[in-house]
PDB file of C-alpha atoms in Angstrom:
ATOM      1  CA  MET A   3      31.257 -82.112 137.284  1.00  0.00           C
ATOM      2  CA  LYS A   4      33.232 -79.689 135.612  1.00  0.00           C
ATOM      3  CA  ASN A   5      35.924 -77.630 136.789  1.00  0.00           C
ATOM      4  CA  ASP A   6      33.985 -74.353 136.417  1.00  0.00           C
ATOM      5  CA  SER A   7      31.479 -75.361 139.204  1.00  0.00           C
ATOM      6  CA  VAL A   8      34.470 -74.847 141.628  1.00  0.00           C
ATOM      7  CA  SER A   9      35.981 -71.573 142.828  1.00  0.00           C
ATOM      8  CA  GLU A  10      39.598 -70.795 141.395  1.00  0.00           C
ATOM      9  CA  GLU A  11      40.979 -70.735 145.028  1.00  0.00           C
ATOM     10  CA  TYR A  12      39.503 -74.195 145.999  1.00  0.00           C
ATOM     11  CA  SER A  13      41.060 -75.634 142.506  1.00  0.00           C
ATOM     12  CA  LYS A  14      44.599 -74.172 143.393  1.00  0.00           C
ATOM     13  CA  ALA A  15      44.210 -75.590 146.907  1.00  0.00           C
ATOM     14  CA  VAL A  16      43.429 -78.941 145.385  1.00  0.00           C
ATOM     15  CA  VAL A  17      46.664 -78.770 143.207  1.00  0.00           C
ATOM     16  CA  GLU A  18      48.665 -77.921 146.355  1.00  0.00           C
ATOM     17  CA  VAL A  19      46.693 -80.983 148.152  1.00  0.00           C
ATOM     18  CA  LEU A  20      47.580 -83.461 145.294  1.00  0.00           C
ATOM     19  CA  THR A  21      51.244 -82.252 145.277  1.00  0.00           C
ATOM     20  CA  ILE A  22      51.625 -83.200 148.914  1.00  0.00           C
ATOM     21  CA  LEU A  23      49.780 -86.299 148.556  1.00  0.00           C
ATOM     22  CA  LYS A  24      52.286 -87.447 145.812  1.00  0.00           C
ATOM     23  CA  LEU A  25      54.912 -87.384 148.724  1.00  0.00           C
ATOM     24  CA  LEU A  26      53.109 -89.450 151.162  1.00  0.00           C
ATOM     25  CA  PRO A  27      53.833 -93.322 151.476  1.00  0.00           C
ATOM     26  CA  LYS A  28      51.586 -95.790 149.886  1.00  0.00           C
ATOM     27  CA  GLU A  29      49.783 -96.822 152.935  1.00  0.00           C
ATOM     28  CA  GLU A  30      48.684 -93.339 153.871  1.00  0.00           C
ATOM     29  CA  LYS A  31      47.346 -92.779 150.246  1.00  0.00           C
ATOM     30  CA  LYS A  32      45.322 -96.059 150.294  1.00  0.00           C
ATOM     31  CA  LYS A  33      43.460 -94.641 153.043  1.00  0.00           C
ATOM     32  CA  ILE A  34      41.952 -91.839 151.085  1.00  0.00           C
ATOM     33  CA  PRO A  35      38.855 -93.267 148.894  1.00  0.00           C
ATOM     34  CA  ASN A  36      39.530 -93.360 145.150  1.00  0.00           C
ATOM     35  CA  LYS A  37      36.369 -91.479 144.422  1.00  0.00           C
ATOM     36  CA  LEU A  38      37.719 -88.528 146.500  1.00  0.00           C
ATOM     37  CA  VAL A  39      41.023 -88.420 144.899  1.00  0.00           C
ATOM     38  CA  ALA A  40      39.291 -88.714 141.411  1.00  0.00           C
ATOM     39  CA  PHE A  41      37.151 -85.594 142.464  1.00  0.00           C
ATOM     40  CA  PHE A  42      40.523 -83.924 143.319  1.00  0.00           C
ATOM     41  CA  MET A  43      41.952 -84.733 140.056  1.00  0.00           C
ATOM     42  CA  GLU A  44      38.781 -83.462 138.240  1.00  0.00           C
ATOM     43  CA  VAL A  45      38.547 -80.097 139.943  1.00  0.00           C
ATOM     44  CA  ALA A  46      42.404 -79.323 140.167  1.00  0.00           C
ATOM     45  CA  SER A  47      43.176 -76.423 138.300  1.00  0.00           C
ATOM     46  CA  LYS A  48      45.196 -76.998 135.091  1.00  0.00           C
ATOM     47  CA  SER A  49      47.024 -73.786 134.983  1.00  0.00           C
ATOM     48  CA  TYR A  50      48.341 -73.404 138.655  1.00  0.00           C
ATOM     49  CA  HIS A  51      51.619 -75.311 139.324  1.00  0.00           C
ATOM     50  CA  PRO A  52      52.880 -74.752 142.910  1.00  0.00           C
ATOM     51  CA  ASP A  53      56.568 -74.598 143.567  1.00  0.00           C
ATOM     52  CA  PHE A  54      57.301 -75.908 146.748  1.00  0.00           C
ATOM     53  CA  ASP A  55      60.705 -76.402 148.437  1.00  0.00           C
ATOM     54  CA  PHE A  56      60.335 -79.639 150.459  1.00  0.00           C
ATOM     55  CA  SER A  57      63.835 -79.596 151.699  1.00  0.00           C
ATOM     56  CA  GLN A  58      63.100 -77.282 154.290  1.00  0.00           C
ATOM     57  CA  GLY A  59      60.113 -79.333 155.672  1.00  0.00           C
ATOM     58  CA  ILE A  60      56.358 -78.807 155.305  1.00  0.00           C
ATOM     59  CA  GLU A  61      56.184 -76.762 158.342  1.00  0.00           C
ATOM     60  CA  ASN A  62      57.981 -73.833 156.497  1.00  0.00           C
ATOM     61  CA  ILE A  63      55.877 -73.987 153.195  1.00  0.00           C
ATOM     62  CA  ASP A  64      53.687 -71.363 152.571  1.00  0.00           C
ATOM     63  CA  LEU A  65      50.354 -73.152 151.899  1.00  0.00           C
ATOM     64  CA  MET A  66      46.922 -71.414 151.061  1.00  0.00           C
ATOM     65  CA  ASP A  67      44.328 -71.630 153.958  1.00  0.00           C
ATOM     66  CA  LYS A  68      41.971 -73.752 151.840  1.00  0.00           C
ATOM     67  CA  THR A  69      44.759 -76.186 151.420  1.00  0.00           C
ATOM     68  CA  LYS A  70      45.083 -76.555 155.089  1.00  0.00           C
ATOM     69  CA  HIS A  71      41.790 -76.890 155.541  1.00  0.00           C
ATOM     70  CA  ILE A  72      41.635 -79.644 153.012  1.00  0.00           C
ATOM     71  CA  LEU A  73      44.507 -81.658 154.809  1.00  0.00           C
ATOM     72  CA  ALA A  74      43.045 -81.154 158.089  1.00  0.00           C
ATOM     73  CA  MET A  75      39.743 -82.749 156.692  1.00  0.00           C
ATOM     74  CA  LEU A  76      41.918 -85.629 155.219  1.00  0.00           C
ATOM     75  CA  TYR A  77      43.592 -86.023 158.292  1.00  0.00           C
ATOM     76  CA  LEU A  78      40.745 -85.992 160.666  1.00  0.00           C
ATOM     77  CA  ASN A  79      38.571 -88.548 158.431  1.00  0.00           C
ATOM     78  CA  TYR A  80      41.356 -90.900 157.043  1.00  0.00           C
ATOM     79  CA  TRP A  81      44.604 -90.696 159.026  1.00  0.00           C
ATOM     80  CA  CYS A  82      44.165 -90.365 162.751  1.00  0.00           C
ATOM     81  CA  GLU A  83      43.395 -92.847 165.109  1.00  0.00           C
ATOM     82  CA  GLU A  84      39.724 -92.970 166.908  1.00  0.00           C
ATOM     83  CA  GLU A  85      40.937 -91.327 170.071  1.00  0.00           C
ATOM     84  CA  GLU A  86      42.733 -88.743 168.682  1.00  0.00           C
ATOM     85  CA  ARG A  87      39.740 -88.157 166.441  1.00  0.00           C
ATOM     86  CA  LYS A  88      37.548 -87.885 169.488  1.00  0.00           C
ATOM     87  CA  SER A  89      39.764 -85.191 171.131  1.00  0.00           C
ATOM     88  CA  TYR A  90      40.042 -82.947 167.838  1.00  0.00           C
ATOM     89  CA  ASN A  91      36.303 -83.166 167.695  1.00  0.00           C
ATOM     90  CA  GLU A  92      35.911 -82.168 171.365  1.00  0.00           C
ATOM     91  CA  LEU A  93      38.331 -79.408 170.706  1.00  0.00           C
ATOM     92  CA  ILE A  94      36.244 -78.401 167.613  1.00  0.00           C
ATOM     93  CA  LEU A  95      33.135 -78.507 169.692  1.00  0.00           C
ATOM     94  CA  LYS A  96      34.583 -76.327 172.521  1.00  0.00           C
ATOM     95  CA  ASN A  97      35.842 -73.731 169.999  1.00  0.00           C
ATOM     96  CA  GLU A  98      32.384 -73.631 168.209  1.00  0.00           C
ATOM     97  CA  ILE A  99      30.598 -73.050 171.708  1.00  0.00           C
ATOM     98  CA  SER A 100      33.081 -70.353 172.683  1.00  0.00           C
ATOM     99  CA  TYR A 101      32.557 -68.592 169.271  1.00  0.00           C
ATOM    100  CA  GLN A 102      28.696 -68.943 169.606  1.00  0.00           C
ATOM    101  CA  GLU A 103      29.100 -67.518 173.088  1.00  0.00           C
ATOM    102  CA  GLY A 104      31.004 -64.577 171.882  1.00  0.00           C
ATOM    103  CA  LEU A 105      28.524 -63.852 169.349  1.00  0.00           C
ATOM    104  CA  LYS A 106      25.796 -63.755 171.750  1.00  0.00           C
ATOM    105  CA  GLN A 107      27.754 -61.223 173.904  1.00  0.00           C
ATOM    106  CA  LYS A 108      28.517 -59.142 170.911  1.00  0.00           C
ATOM    107  CA  TYR A 109      24.804 -59.399 169.392  1.00  0.00           C
ATOM    108  CA  PRO A 110      22.614 -59.910 172.429  1.00  0.00           C
ATOM    109  CA  VAL A 111      19.269 -61.428 171.298  1.00  0.00           C
ATOM    110  CA  ASP A 112      17.404 -60.203 174.320  1.00  0.00           C
ATOM    111  CA  ASN A 113      18.386 -56.390 173.617  1.00  0.00           C
ATOM    112  CA  LEU A 114      18.138 -56.583 170.007  1.00  0.00           C
ATOM    113  CA  PHE A 115      14.412 -55.653 169.815  1.00  0.00           C
ATOM    114  CA  LYS A 116      14.716 -53.130 172.941  1.00  0.00           C
ATOM    115  CA  LYS A 117      17.199 -51.124 170.982  1.00  0.00           C
ATOM    116  CA  ARG A 118      15.184 -50.955 167.893  1.00  0.00           C
ATOM    117  CA  SER A 119      11.919 -49.979 169.718  1.00  0.00           C
ATOM    118  CA  LYS A 120      14.110 -47.036 171.366  1.00  0.00           C
ATOM    119  CA  PHE A 121      15.283 -46.182 168.048  1.00  0.00           C
ATOM    120  CA  ALA A 122      11.987 -46.230 166.532  1.00  0.00           C
ATOM    121  CA  ASN A 123      10.593 -43.988 169.161  1.00  0.00           C
ATOM    122  CA  ASN A 124      13.375 -41.418 168.838  1.00  0.00           C
ATOM    123  CA  THR A 125      13.071 -41.189 165.039  1.00  0.00           C
ATOM    124  CA  HIS A 126       9.339 -40.063 165.492  1.00  0.00           C
ATOM    125  CA  GLU A 127      10.264 -37.372 167.781  1.00  0.00           C
ATOM    126  CA  ASN A 128      12.841 -35.861 165.783  1.00  0.00           C
ATOM    127  CA  THR A 129      10.918 -35.826 162.412  1.00  0.00           C
ATOM    128  CA  PHE A 130      10.131 -32.421 161.041  1.00  0.00           C
ATOM    129  CA  LEU A 131       6.736 -31.710 159.631  1.00  0.00           C
ATOM    130  CA  PRO A 132       6.610 -29.445 156.615  1.00  0.00           C
ATOM    131  CA  THR A 133       6.192 -25.890 157.080  1.00  0.00           C
ATOM    132  CA  PRO A 134       2.899 -24.596 156.234  1.00  0.00           C
ATOM    133  CA  ILE A 135       2.785 -22.601 152.865  1.00  0.00           C
ATOM    134  CA  LYS A 136       1.560 -18.994 153.373  1.00  0.00           C
ATOM    135  CA  LYS A 137      -0.978 -18.472 150.837  1.00  0.00           C
ATOM    136  CA  GLU A 138      -0.926 -14.627 149.186  1.00  0.00           C
ATOM    137  CA  ALA A 139      -3.273 -13.029 147.360  1.00  0.00           C
ATOM    138  CA  PHE A 140      -3.137 -13.165 143.524  1.00  0.00           C
ATOM    139  CA  TYR A 141      -2.529  -9.209 143.206  1.00  0.00           C
ATOM    140  CA  LYS A 142       0.397  -9.383 145.819  1.00  0.00           C
ATOM    141  CA  LYS A 143       2.037 -12.388 143.866  1.00  0.00           C
ATOM    142  CA  VAL A 144       1.911 -10.228 140.922  1.00  0.00           C
ATOM    143  CA  LEU A 145       3.190  -7.216 142.494  1.00  0.00           C
ATOM    144  CA  ASN A 146       5.937  -8.981 143.866  1.00  0.00           C
ATOM    145  CA  PHE A 147       6.865 -10.438 140.503  1.00  0.00           C
ATOM    146  CA  VAL A 148       6.839  -6.914 139.158  1.00  0.00           C
ATOM    147  CA  LYS A 149       9.002  -5.481 141.873  1.00  0.00           C
ATOM    148  CA  ARG A 150      11.615  -8.432 141.230  1.00  0.00           C
ATOM    149  CA  ILE A 151      11.798  -7.706 137.435  1.00  0.00           C
ATOM    150  CA  LEU A 152      12.342  -4.016 138.289  1.00  0.00           C
ATOM    151  CA  SER A 153      14.970  -4.566 140.679  1.00  0.00           C
ATOM    152  CA  LEU A 154      17.189  -6.522 138.100  1.00  0.00           C
TER     153      LEU A 154
END
């Protein structure tokens, strides 16, 4: 897999993740599969070099959102215990359900077609038909043309 198949933002986030992984104890590093680390090494940006100050603690470091997402995935899949994983999965499920219900309230499926049909009916009522063209006799057209030329 080439680095071109991954977005630049993701490549930079992987570099930040690899920088953080270097600081972890060996026991924690061993929990991550070698194939995943190899994938990270392959897609990591070669030009991006984050400058983190770890002396203030990791909470105060300004990480990219994608970096936080990757670290959360690593934590959930490889570092947390089974009970903690279950509670996180339940929390994720609750958040997804509340998000979907919010979408249902914002965009109710039952009313979508009702509003559309009302809108469609209104457009037919408000349409303007072209005005009929008045037909003039040929001699009147010529006469009007001559009058317009003489009035200039």
